[in-house]
Amino acid sequence: MAISSPGLGSNLDVNSIISQLMSLEQRPLTALARKEAVFQGKISALGSLKGALSALQTAASALVPATGSSALEKFSVFKSTVADTAIASATTTSSAVAGTYSLEVTQLAQEHRVATATGIASPFDANSQLLGGGGTLTISLDTDGGVSPNKTTNVTIADGATPEAIRDAINTADAGVSATVINGVDGKQLVLVGDKPGNDQFIKLAGVAGLSYDGVGGDADEFAQLQAAQGSTFKLNGIAVAASSNTVSTAIDGITLTLTKQSAAGVSTTLTVARDTSSLTAGVNAFVKAYNDLNKTTTDLGSYNATTKQAGALNGDSTLRSVQGTVRSLVGNIPSEVTGATLQRLSDIGVSLQKDGSLAVDSSKLTKAISDNLAGVANLVAAYGSIFKGATDALVGTNGSLAARTEGLNASIKGLGKQSEAISSRLAQIEARYRRQFTALDTAISGMTKTSNFLAQQLANLPTYNNN
């Protein structure tokens, strides 16, 4: 079988000629590719715009109080501090009020400790160190002499149990006490310690012979008290206060004290409860930052550099202009919630619009406004948070303008893809036609070349005539 290649017979560079012709034919396809790249760039730019809007949406949402709560309640945060942190710590709730108190801890609450007796009074056999009998041991936590336990636990004790077996049974019962065994010079002793300090954590034992204790004393008790269960006592502004434990939430409304160390005799520390407005200031600054980030994003996307003749991805885009107009208009509007109030505009609290469209915070003015009228600032900030949240919700939502614009661009890209497929199919046909035509031309030229060579050969072989 003969092997042929385009141009072999005619010396024409057929492949190069067809390649150049196809480059011209592919110009519409190249134009579609450039157009698709522009659309893809716009989609990416819309993603950046959505990200900046979402950040503003989050910052605005953080300024809006929860349903059923007022703006003042949201930003009325109290902070409590104890000058000597070794003595106590304090936490606050929304019901706290500002104030300063002297605090002197006169007694810390402590856990109850009891241990089995030794010698002939020990419940354990002197030789075998085993408990004589067994049964159900009832462990109660109550006040000394009380009849209303706050916790009762039943623990099964085997006949002839070892001190260690009793220890383990108690420790796995979650009875509010911890058991250990100490092997001293007088034999093994079972020691019980309350898990919590407090005068309502008095340990009572009943139900098993040899393991009884009610604090009354006498033959009924086989345990001796090592440390009494007691509550705490302290003085606030010189007023004596008693509590059942070291955690006290009933002395001052909205304040929970945790006592950690007894004060030196007659020495007090200072408890200060003050309003903390840092969350309000932080919220305003976070909102302004998110707004300015969005302003920069929209400016960059819609920019045009006359020197380089480079335009932003959304230069002249109607969706971008709509976003810019919507967001900027909110800054100058007065929310309906504060119409007629002393503070109505962001500029009233030191947040002003700059020439480049960004916002700037006058920290001194904001601080003074909060100090002079906390409720007014809180209401104003919450109102602006609400309108910005509503606007950004609509813009970035599934039915918002950004989603619609992105959907439209994706539809356009899909249409370009169909056009590209049609053109590519047509180009394949055109290239095939070119190859047929140039193959035929190559064959024709090859044939004519052969004929020409033959005629030249024949002419060269003709006899030469001499006229002489």
Tab-separated table of C-alpha atoms in Angstrom:
chain	number	residue	atom	x	y	z
A	1	MET	CA	0.000	0.000	0.000
A	2	ALA	CA	1.355	3.381	-0.973
A	3	ILE	CA	1.973	5.930	1.816
A	4	SER	CA	0.977	9.505	1.053
A	5	SER	CA	1.237	12.774	2.894
A	6	PRO	CA	-0.332	16.141	2.011
A	7	GLY	CA	2.127	18.101	-0.133
A	8	LEU	CA	4.419	15.165	-0.803
A	9	GLY	CA	3.780	15.278	-4.504
A	10	SER	CA	3.528	19.037	-4.932
A	11	ASN	CA	6.056	20.200	-2.350
A	12	LEU	CA	3.313	22.370	-0.880
A	13	ASP	CA	3.317	22.745	3.001
A	14	VAL	CA	-0.335	21.732	3.146
A	15	ASN	CA	-0.477	21.214	6.943
A	16	SER	CA	0.904	24.710	7.566
A	17	ILE	CA	-1.534	26.244	5.069
A	18	ILE	CA	-4.508	24.475	6.669
A	19	SER	CA	-3.316	25.441	10.157
A	20	GLN	CA	-3.197	29.119	9.199
A	21	LEU	CA	-6.599	28.943	7.540
A	22	MET	CA	-8.090	27.250	10.620
A	23	SER	CA	-6.620	29.940	12.853
A	24	LEU	CA	-8.689	32.443	10.942
A	25	GLU	CA	-11.759	30.228	11.066
A	26	GLN	CA	-11.384	29.800	14.880
A	27	ARG	CA	-11.617	33.520	15.638
A	28	PRO	CA	-15.322	33.290	16.644
A	29	LEU	CA	-14.434	30.437	19.034
A	30	THR	CA	-11.625	32.499	20.556
A	31	ALA	CA	-13.998	35.431	20.987
A	32	LEU	CA	-16.471	33.188	22.811
A	33	ALA	CA	-13.672	31.930	25.113
A	34	ARG	CA	-12.721	35.534	25.959
A	35	LYS	CA	-16.355	36.344	26.648
A	36	GLU	CA	-16.703	33.320	28.932
A	37	ALA	CA	-13.546	34.360	30.815
A	38	VAL	CA	-15.126	37.779	31.415
A	39	PHE	CA	-18.297	36.140	32.738
A	40	GLN	CA	-16.281	33.840	34.999
A	41	GLY	CA	-14.401	36.872	36.301
A	42	LYS	CA	-17.685	38.583	37.118
A	43	ILE	CA	-18.925	35.503	38.970
A	44	SER	CA	-15.714	35.435	41.022
A	45	ALA	CA	-16.080	39.154	41.715
A	46	LEU	CA	-19.673	38.652	42.830
A	47	GLY	CA	-18.372	35.978	45.219
A	48	SER	CA	-15.976	38.517	46.739
A	49	LEU	CA	-18.797	41.037	46.982
A	50	LYS	CA	-21.028	38.481	48.687
A	51	GLY	CA	-18.264	37.652	51.168
A	52	ALA	CA	-17.875	41.314	52.153
A	53	LEU	CA	-21.649	41.711	52.454
A	54	SER	CA	-21.881	38.581	54.607
A	55	ALA	CA	-19.217	39.960	56.952
A	56	LEU	CA	-21.241	43.172	57.311
A	57	GLN	CA	-24.361	41.073	57.839
A	58	THR	CA	-22.647	39.232	60.712
A	59	ALA	CA	-21.393	42.446	62.319
A	60	ALA	CA	-24.831	44.062	62.051
A	61	SER	CA	-26.559	40.990	63.480
A	62	ALA	CA	-24.270	41.146	66.514
A	63	LEU	CA	-25.763	44.565	67.352
A	64	VAL	CA	-29.359	43.335	67.412
A	65	PRO	CA	-30.712	42.139	70.793
A	66	ALA	CA	-32.317	38.736	71.055
A	67	THR	CA	-36.086	38.462	70.827
A	68	GLY	CA	-37.638	39.530	74.107
A	69	SER	CA	-34.538	41.450	75.179
A	70	SER	CA	-33.950	45.186	74.980
A	71	ALA	CA	-30.891	46.902	73.560
A	72	LEU	CA	-29.997	48.218	77.017
A	73	GLU	CA	-30.168	44.696	78.449
A	74	LYS	CA	-27.944	43.386	75.677
A	75	PHE	CA	-25.231	45.930	76.346
A	76	SER	CA	-25.765	46.388	80.116
A	77	VAL	CA	-23.009	44.078	81.232
A	78	PHE	CA	-21.608	44.319	84.733
A	79	LYS	CA	-18.130	43.200	85.690
A	80	SER	CA	-17.074	42.350	89.220
A	81	THR	CA	-13.503	42.339	90.497
A	82	VAL	CA	-11.944	41.496	93.857
A	83	ALA	CA	-8.803	43.439	94.706
A	84	ASP	CA	-7.182	40.483	96.486
A	85	THR	CA	-7.825	37.562	94.138
A	86	ALA	CA	-6.424	35.109	96.696
A	87	ILE	CA	-9.364	35.858	99.027
A	88	ALA	CA	-12.274	35.486	96.598
A	89	SER	CA	-13.569	35.843	93.053
A	90	ALA	CA	-16.932	37.089	91.801
A	91	THR	CA	-19.218	36.779	88.787
A	92	THR	CA	-22.245	38.851	87.828
A	93	THR	CA	-25.636	38.479	86.168
A	94	SER	CA	-27.890	41.063	84.516
A	95	SER	CA	-29.591	41.843	87.839
A	96	ALA	CA	-26.385	43.229	89.380
A	97	VAL	CA	-25.997	46.914	90.220
A	98	ALA	CA	-22.861	48.985	90.360
A	99	GLY	CA	-21.263	49.340	93.752
A	100	THR	CA	-18.170	48.957	95.925
A	101	TYR	CA	-18.006	46.671	98.962
A	102	SER	CA	-15.466	45.774	101.621
A	103	LEU	CA	-15.096	42.009	101.992
A	104	GLU	CA	-13.587	40.145	104.935
A	105	VAL	CA	-13.686	36.342	104.952
A	106	THR	CA	-13.825	35.219	108.583
A	107	GLN	CA	-14.352	31.489	107.964
A	108	LEU	CA	-14.186	29.185	104.986
A	109	ALA	CA	-16.590	26.318	104.559
A	110	GLN	CA	-14.952	22.933	105.010
A	111	GLU	CA	-15.811	19.335	104.220
A	112	HIS	CA	-16.739	16.767	106.879
A	113	ARG	CA	-14.145	14.109	107.817
A	114	VAL	CA	-14.768	11.018	109.930
A	115	ALA	CA	-12.810	7.822	110.604
A	116	THR	CA	-13.544	4.469	112.199
A	117	ALA	CA	-12.377	3.988	115.752
A	118	THR	CA	-9.287	1.973	116.673
A	119	GLY	CA	-8.501	-0.660	119.226
A	120	ILE	CA	-11.393	-2.555	120.796
A	121	ALA	CA	-13.840	0.032	119.369
A	122	SER	CA	-12.798	-0.713	115.816
A	123	PRO	CA	-15.497	-2.346	113.661
A	124	PHE	CA	-12.817	-4.585	112.165
A	125	ASP	CA	-11.641	-7.773	113.846
A	126	ALA	CA	-8.289	-7.266	115.525
A	127	ASN	CA	-6.830	-10.385	113.930
A	128	SER	CA	-8.545	-10.801	110.568
A	129	GLN	CA	-9.228	-7.072	109.995
A	130	LEU	CA	-12.638	-8.032	108.596
A	131	LEU	CA	-16.035	-6.518	109.265
A	132	GLY	CA	-18.190	-8.870	111.284
A	133	GLY	CA	-21.467	-8.466	109.416
A	134	GLY	CA	-22.802	-6.753	106.333
A	135	GLY	CA	-25.983	-5.331	104.853
A	136	THR	CA	-27.164	-2.083	103.283
A	137	LEU	CA	-25.207	0.967	104.391
A	138	THR	CA	-27.209	4.192	104.104
A	139	ILE	CA	-25.053	7.304	103.597
A	140	SER	CA	-26.801	10.640	104.071
A	141	LEU	CA	-25.599	14.222	103.691
A	142	ASP	CA	-27.399	16.676	105.971
A	143	THR	CA	-26.848	19.411	108.512
A	144	ASP	CA	-25.594	18.341	111.928
A	145	GLY	CA	-28.713	17.240	113.744
A	146	GLY	CA	-30.896	17.745	110.676
A	147	VAL	CA	-33.684	15.402	109.587
A	148	SER	CA	-33.947	16.340	105.882
A	149	PRO	CA	-30.918	14.941	104.007
A	150	ASN	CA	-30.069	16.626	100.696
A	151	LYS	CA	-28.638	13.352	99.410
A	152	THR	CA	-29.103	9.704	100.441
A	153	THR	CA	-27.305	6.708	98.939
A	154	ASN	CA	-27.588	3.006	99.723
A	155	VAL	CA	-24.434	0.902	99.446
A	156	THR	CA	-24.352	-2.903	99.692
A	157	ILE	CA	-21.674	-4.183	102.086
A	158	ALA	CA	-20.833	-7.914	102.040
A	159	ASP	CA	-20.560	-9.971	105.224
A	160	GLY	CA	-16.995	-10.108	106.443
A	161	ALA	CA	-15.902	-7.353	104.062
A	162	THR	CA	-12.382	-5.977	104.235
A	163	PRO	CA	-11.849	-2.244	104.813
A	164	GLU	CA	-10.647	-2.010	101.195
A	165	ALA	CA	-13.818	-3.687	99.888
A	166	ILE	CA	-15.949	-1.231	101.876
A	167	ARG	CA	-13.853	1.645	100.524
A	168	ASP	CA	-14.335	0.506	96.941
A	169	ALA	CA	-18.084	-0.030	97.384
A	170	ILE	CA	-18.518	3.500	98.730
A	171	ASN	CA	-16.341	5.120	96.072
A	172	THR	CA	-18.276	3.522	93.220
A	173	ALA	CA	-21.657	4.517	94.665
A	174	ASP	CA	-21.381	8.297	93.954
A	175	ALA	CA	-22.569	8.969	97.493
A	176	GLY	CA	-21.013	12.425	97.820
A	177	VAL	CA	-18.163	11.115	99.976
A	178	SER	CA	-14.729	9.693	99.222
A	179	ALA	CA	-13.382	6.719	101.188
A	180	THR	CA	-9.764	5.784	101.911
A	181	VAL	CA	-8.082	3.216	104.149
A	182	ILE	CA	-5.157	4.213	106.361
A	183	ASN	CA	-3.133	1.457	108.020
A	184	GLY	CA	-1.792	3.154	111.131
A	185	VAL	CA	-0.045	1.950	114.274
A	186	ASP	CA	-3.426	0.995	115.771
A	187	GLY	CA	-4.612	-0.942	112.732
A	188	LYS	CA	-6.637	-0.100	109.659
A	189	GLN	CA	-9.039	2.842	109.718
A	190	LEU	CA	-11.721	3.665	107.159
A	191	VAL	CA	-11.726	7.429	106.523
A	192	LEU	CA	-14.688	9.216	104.879
A	193	VAL	CA	-14.395	12.746	103.502
A	194	GLY	CA	-17.250	14.807	102.062
A	195	ASP	CA	-16.798	15.742	98.393
A	196	LYS	CA	-17.976	19.311	99.034
A	197	PRO	CA	-17.341	21.774	101.847
A	198	GLY	CA	-20.392	23.068	103.674
A	199	ASN	CA	-22.460	22.747	106.827
A	200	ASP	CA	-25.112	20.805	104.920
A	201	GLN	CA	-22.583	18.109	103.972
A	202	PHE	CA	-22.560	16.396	107.376
A	203	ILE	CA	-22.003	12.632	106.876
A	204	LYS	CA	-24.469	10.238	108.501
A	205	LEU	CA	-24.155	6.439	108.360
A	206	ALA	CA	-26.717	3.796	109.294
A	207	GLY	CA	-27.840	0.254	108.488
A	208	VAL	CA	-24.689	-1.803	109.073
A	209	ALA	CA	-23.471	-2.792	112.515
A	210	GLY	CA	-20.083	-1.260	113.181
A	211	LEU	CA	-20.511	1.439	110.535
A	212	SER	CA	-22.901	3.857	112.231
A	213	TYR	CA	-22.499	7.585	112.761
A	214	ASP	CA	-24.972	10.386	113.426
A	215	GLY	CA	-22.826	12.861	115.293
A	216	VAL	CA	-24.703	12.425	118.530
A	217	GLY	CA	-21.953	10.286	120.044
A	218	GLY	CA	-22.168	7.409	122.455
A	219	ASP	CA	-22.248	3.691	121.643
A	220	ALA	CA	-24.245	4.339	118.462
A	221	ASP	CA	-21.254	5.937	116.749
A	222	GLU	CA	-18.386	3.774	115.524
A	223	PHE	CA	-16.790	6.746	113.740
A	224	ALA	CA	-14.920	9.667	115.245
A	225	GLN	CA	-15.023	13.151	113.745
A	226	LEU	CA	-11.713	14.401	112.373
A	227	GLN	CA	-13.027	17.688	110.906
A	228	ALA	CA	-16.402	19.291	111.386
A	229	ALA	CA	-18.639	20.148	108.443
A	230	GLN	CA	-19.013	23.896	108.481
A	231	GLY	CA	-20.286	26.749	106.337
A	232	SER	CA	-18.607	30.048	105.530
A	233	THR	CA	-18.869	33.383	107.285
A	234	PHE	CA	-17.780	36.775	106.011
A	235	LYS	CA	-18.492	40.481	106.299
A	236	LEU	CA	-19.728	42.781	103.532
A	237	ASN	CA	-19.352	46.445	104.407
A	238	GLY	CA	-19.080	45.300	108.014
A	239	ILE	CA	-22.332	43.287	107.906
A	240	ALA	CA	-21.941	39.653	108.980
A	241	VAL	CA	-23.101	37.053	106.452
A	242	ALA	CA	-23.255	33.271	106.831
A	243	ALA	CA	-23.553	30.728	104.011
A	244	SER	CA	-23.663	26.957	103.754
A	245	SER	CA	-20.703	26.759	101.339
A	246	ASN	CA	-17.897	28.811	99.830
A	247	THR	CA	-20.042	29.691	96.795
A	248	VAL	CA	-22.510	32.379	97.771
A	249	SER	CA	-25.147	33.891	95.470
A	250	THR	CA	-27.614	35.184	98.068
A	251	ALA	CA	-25.614	37.966	99.733
A	252	ILE	CA	-25.834	40.561	96.912
A	253	ASP	CA	-28.354	40.546	94.045
A	254	GLY	CA	-26.753	39.449	90.792
A	255	ILE	CA	-23.383	38.602	92.381
A	256	THR	CA	-21.952	35.149	93.038
A	257	LEU	CA	-18.971	35.077	95.385
A	258	THR	CA	-16.511	32.216	95.509
A	259	LEU	CA	-14.506	32.370	98.740
A	260	THR	CA	-11.027	30.840	98.549
A	261	LYS	CA	-9.020	32.042	101.553
A	262	GLN	CA	-9.664	33.348	105.032
A	263	SER	CA	-8.707	36.970	105.517
A	264	ALA	CA	-6.171	38.077	108.072
A	265	ALA	CA	-7.942	39.158	111.225
A	266	GLY	CA	-9.556	42.551	110.732
A	267	VAL	CA	-8.255	42.921	107.166
A	268	SER	CA	-10.672	43.363	104.282
A	269	THR	CA	-10.354	43.526	100.494
A	270	THR	CA	-12.480	45.476	97.998
A	271	LEU	CA	-15.210	44.037	95.786
A	272	THR	CA	-16.064	46.349	92.876
A	273	VAL	CA	-19.098	45.944	90.628
A	274	ALA	CA	-18.983	48.240	87.591
A	275	ARG	CA	-20.745	48.496	84.281
A	276	ASP	CA	-18.692	47.098	81.389
A	277	THR	CA	-19.404	48.835	78.072
A	278	SER	CA	-16.562	47.200	76.158
A	279	SER	CA	-19.001	44.930	74.285
A	280	LEU	CA	-20.858	47.974	72.942
A	281	THR	CA	-17.667	49.715	71.859
A	282	ALA	CA	-16.327	46.512	70.315
A	283	GLY	CA	-19.609	45.978	68.460
A	284	VAL	CA	-19.510	49.454	66.931
A	285	ASN	CA	-15.866	49.080	65.857
A	286	ALA	CA	-16.523	45.647	64.345
A	287	PHE	CA	-19.467	47.047	62.396
A	288	VAL	CA	-17.407	49.975	61.081
A	289	LYS	CA	-14.579	47.643	60.035
A	290	ALA	CA	-16.980	45.376	58.144
A	291	TYR	CA	-18.577	48.403	56.464
A	292	ASN	CA	-15.172	49.768	55.421
A	293	ASP	CA	-14.075	46.369	54.090
A	294	LEU	CA	-17.212	46.273	51.955
A	295	ASN	CA	-16.625	49.855	50.796
A	296	LYS	CA	-13.089	48.962	49.653
A	297	THR	CA	-14.329	45.823	47.910
A	298	THR	CA	-17.026	47.675	45.964
A	299	THR	CA	-14.617	50.486	45.086
A	300	ASP	CA	-11.998	48.067	43.750
A	301	LEU	CA	-14.519	45.990	41.783
A	302	GLY	CA	-16.013	49.070	40.142
A	303	SER	CA	-12.755	50.962	39.548
A	304	TYR	CA	-11.154	52.128	36.303
A	305	ASN	CA	-7.492	53.091	35.912
A	306	ALA	CA	-7.228	55.651	33.127
A	307	THR	CA	-3.435	55.255	32.941
A	308	THR	CA	-3.356	51.491	32.521
A	309	LYS	CA	-6.832	51.396	30.995
A	310	GLN	CA	-7.661	48.541	33.352
A	311	ALA	CA	-11.202	48.230	34.728
A	312	GLY	CA	-12.428	46.400	37.797
A	313	ALA	CA	-14.290	43.124	37.265
A	314	LEU	CA	-17.654	44.796	37.926
A	315	ASN	CA	-16.976	48.192	36.441
A	316	GLY	CA	-20.308	49.588	35.226
A	317	ASP	CA	-22.212	46.589	36.603
A	318	SER	CA	-25.751	47.461	37.684
A	319	THR	CA	-25.742	44.945	40.554
A	320	LEU	CA	-22.647	46.546	42.073
A	321	ARG	CA	-24.157	50.015	41.757
A	322	SER	CA	-27.334	48.768	43.413
A	323	VAL	CA	-25.389	47.313	46.358
A	324	GLN	CA	-23.381	50.493	46.793
A	325	GLY	CA	-26.483	52.661	46.684
A	326	THR	CA	-28.412	50.477	49.115
A	327	VAL	CA	-25.675	50.271	51.744
A	328	ARG	CA	-24.591	53.897	51.554
A	329	SER	CA	-28.148	55.178	51.819
A	330	LEU	CA	-28.598	53.402	55.172
A	331	VAL	CA	-25.822	55.437	56.774
A	332	GLY	CA	-27.702	58.684	56.248
A	333	ASN	CA	-31.141	57.317	57.131
A	334	ILE	CA	-32.709	57.611	60.570
A	335	PRO	CA	-34.076	54.225	61.677
A	336	SER	CA	-37.734	54.374	62.686
A	337	GLU	CA	-36.892	52.959	66.137
A	338	VAL	CA	-34.978	56.117	67.117
A	339	THR	CA	-37.010	58.770	65.317
A	340	GLY	CA	-37.363	61.691	67.699
A	341	ALA	CA	-34.746	60.326	70.130
A	342	THR	CA	-31.828	62.378	71.409
A	343	LEU	CA	-29.435	60.161	69.480
A	344	GLN	CA	-30.690	59.442	65.948
A	345	ARG	CA	-27.695	59.260	63.611
A	346	LEU	CA	-24.388	57.407	63.696
A	347	SER	CA	-22.635	60.767	63.651
A	348	ASP	CA	-24.284	61.502	67.022
A	349	ILE	CA	-22.051	58.871	68.628
A	350	GLY	CA	-18.872	59.679	66.708
A	351	VAL	CA	-19.273	57.501	63.604
A	352	SER	CA	-18.924	59.729	60.546
A	353	LEU	CA	-18.890	59.211	56.777
A	354	GLN	CA	-15.609	60.085	55.007
A	355	LYS	CA	-15.028	61.442	51.482
A	356	ASP	CA	-13.946	58.032	50.193
A	357	GLY	CA	-17.202	56.486	51.391
A	358	SER	CA	-15.689	54.808	54.449
A	359	LEU	CA	-16.705	55.316	58.082
A	360	ALA	CA	-14.476	56.623	60.873
A	361	VAL	CA	-14.963	56.285	64.634
A	362	ASP	CA	-14.199	59.147	67.008
A	363	SER	CA	-13.367	57.032	70.062
A	364	SER	CA	-13.545	59.956	72.487
A	365	LYS	CA	-16.988	60.992	71.270
A	366	LEU	CA	-18.253	57.414	71.386
A	367	THR	CA	-16.952	56.922	74.926
A	368	LYS	CA	-18.569	60.156	76.100
A	369	ALA	CA	-21.877	59.278	74.449
A	370	ILE	CA	-21.895	55.887	76.194
A	371	SER	CA	-21.036	57.521	79.511
A	372	ASP	CA	-23.721	60.207	79.149
A	373	ASN	CA	-26.523	58.140	77.635
A	374	LEU	CA	-25.895	54.392	77.557
A	375	ALA	CA	-29.524	53.557	76.801
A	376	GLY	CA	-29.613	56.028	73.901
A	377	VAL	CA	-26.396	54.669	72.357
A	378	ALA	CA	-27.574	51.079	72.817
A	379	ASN	CA	-30.915	51.828	71.129
A	380	LEU	CA	-29.224	53.686	68.263
A	381	VAL	CA	-26.664	50.940	67.633
A	382	ALA	CA	-29.326	48.223	67.765
A	383	ALA	CA	-31.546	50.180	65.352
A	384	TYR	CA	-28.775	50.570	62.779
A	385	GLY	CA	-27.806	46.946	63.281
A	386	SER	CA	-31.385	45.971	62.489
A	387	ILE	CA	-31.677	47.952	59.233
A	388	PHE	CA	-28.255	46.835	57.985
A	389	LYS	CA	-29.071	43.240	58.843
A	390	GLY	CA	-32.344	43.468	56.921
A	391	ALA	CA	-30.654	44.990	53.881
A	392	THR	CA	-27.761	42.528	53.778
A	393	ASP	CA	-30.123	39.592	54.357
A	394	ALA	CA	-32.005	40.608	51.225
A	395	LEU	CA	-28.861	41.149	49.150
A	396	VAL	CA	-27.095	37.874	49.951
A	397	GLY	CA	-30.171	35.684	50.336
A	398	THR	CA	-31.100	32.917	47.912
A	399	ASN	CA	-33.587	35.239	46.225
A	400	GLY	CA	-31.356	38.307	46.439
A	401	SER	CA	-29.888	40.375	43.620
A	402	LEU	CA	-26.452	38.747	43.858
A	403	ALA	CA	-27.902	35.271	43.484
A	404	ALA	CA	-30.017	36.396	40.522
A	405	ARG	CA	-27.033	38.062	38.821
A	406	THR	CA	-24.844	34.992	39.361
A	407	GLU	CA	-27.563	32.726	38.023
A	408	GLY	CA	-27.869	34.917	34.934
A	409	LEU	CA	-24.125	34.801	34.282
A	410	ASN	CA	-24.080	31.029	34.657
A	411	ALA	CA	-26.923	30.797	32.160
A	412	SER	CA	-24.947	32.981	29.749
A	413	ILE	CA	-21.876	30.762	30.155
A	414	LYS	CA	-24.017	27.731	29.426
A	415	GLY	CA	-25.285	29.433	26.254
A	416	LEU	CA	-21.713	30.221	25.196
A	417	GLY	CA	-20.846	26.573	25.707
A	418	LYS	CA	-23.571	25.520	23.284
A	419	GLN	CA	-22.369	28.074	20.750
A	420	SER	CA	-18.801	26.800	21.139
A	421	GLU	CA	-19.915	23.235	20.558
A	422	ALA	CA	-21.735	24.260	17.370
A	423	ILE	CA	-18.761	26.251	16.074
A	424	SER	CA	-16.330	23.443	16.941
A	425	SER	CA	-18.466	20.996	14.993
A	426	ARG	CA	-18.580	23.383	12.016
A	427	LEU	CA	-14.786	23.938	12.205
A	428	ALA	CA	-14.205	20.199	12.052
A	429	GLN	CA	-16.219	20.095	8.844
A	430	ILE	CA	-14.357	23.091	7.417
A	431	GLU	CA	-10.970	21.532	8.192
A	432	ALA	CA	-12.056	18.277	6.567
A	433	ARG	CA	-13.151	20.230	3.455
A	434	TYR	CA	-9.826	22.096	3.340
A	435	ARG	CA	-7.937	18.820	3.524
A	436	ARG	CA	-10.003	17.311	0.711
A	437	GLN	CA	-9.456	20.373	-1.462
A	438	PHE	CA	-5.708	20.578	-0.841
A	439	THR	CA	-5.334	16.818	-1.296
A	440	ALA	CA	-7.021	17.135	-4.674
A	441	LEU	CA	-4.802	20.120	-5.533
A	442	ASP	CA	-1.746	18.210	-4.413
A	443	THR	CA	-2.749	15.279	-6.624
A	444	ALA	CA	-3.383	17.580	-9.590
A	445	ILE	CA	-0.074	19.407	-9.211
A	446	SER	CA	1.730	16.095	-8.792
A	447	GLY	CA	0.132	14.835	-12.018
A	448	MET	CA	1.012	17.961	-13.929
A	449	THR	CA	4.558	17.817	-12.613
A	450	LYS	CA	4.912	14.263	-13.874
A	451	THR	CA	3.488	15.283	-17.269
A	452	SER	CA	5.856	18.245	-17.430
A	453	ASN	CA	8.831	16.061	-16.569
A	454	PHE	CA	7.779	13.514	-19.196
A	455	LEU	CA	7.409	16.146	-21.929
A	456	ALA	CA	10.738	17.675	-21.015
A	457	GLN	CA	12.330	14.265	-21.244
A	458	GLN	CA	10.729	13.576	-24.609
A	459	LEU	CA	11.752	16.922	-25.988
A	460	ALA	CA	15.277	16.350	-24.861
A	461	ASN	CA	15.355	13.061	-26.763
A	462	LEU	CA	14.240	14.512	-30.105
A	463	PRO	CA	16.968	14.339	-32.835
A	464	THR	CA	18.882	17.474	-33.542
A	465	TYR	CA	18.868	18.694	-37.154
A	466	ASN	CA	21.815	20.575	-38.641
A	467	ASN	CA	20.902	22.984	-41.473
A	468	ASN	CA	24.407	22.916	-42.859
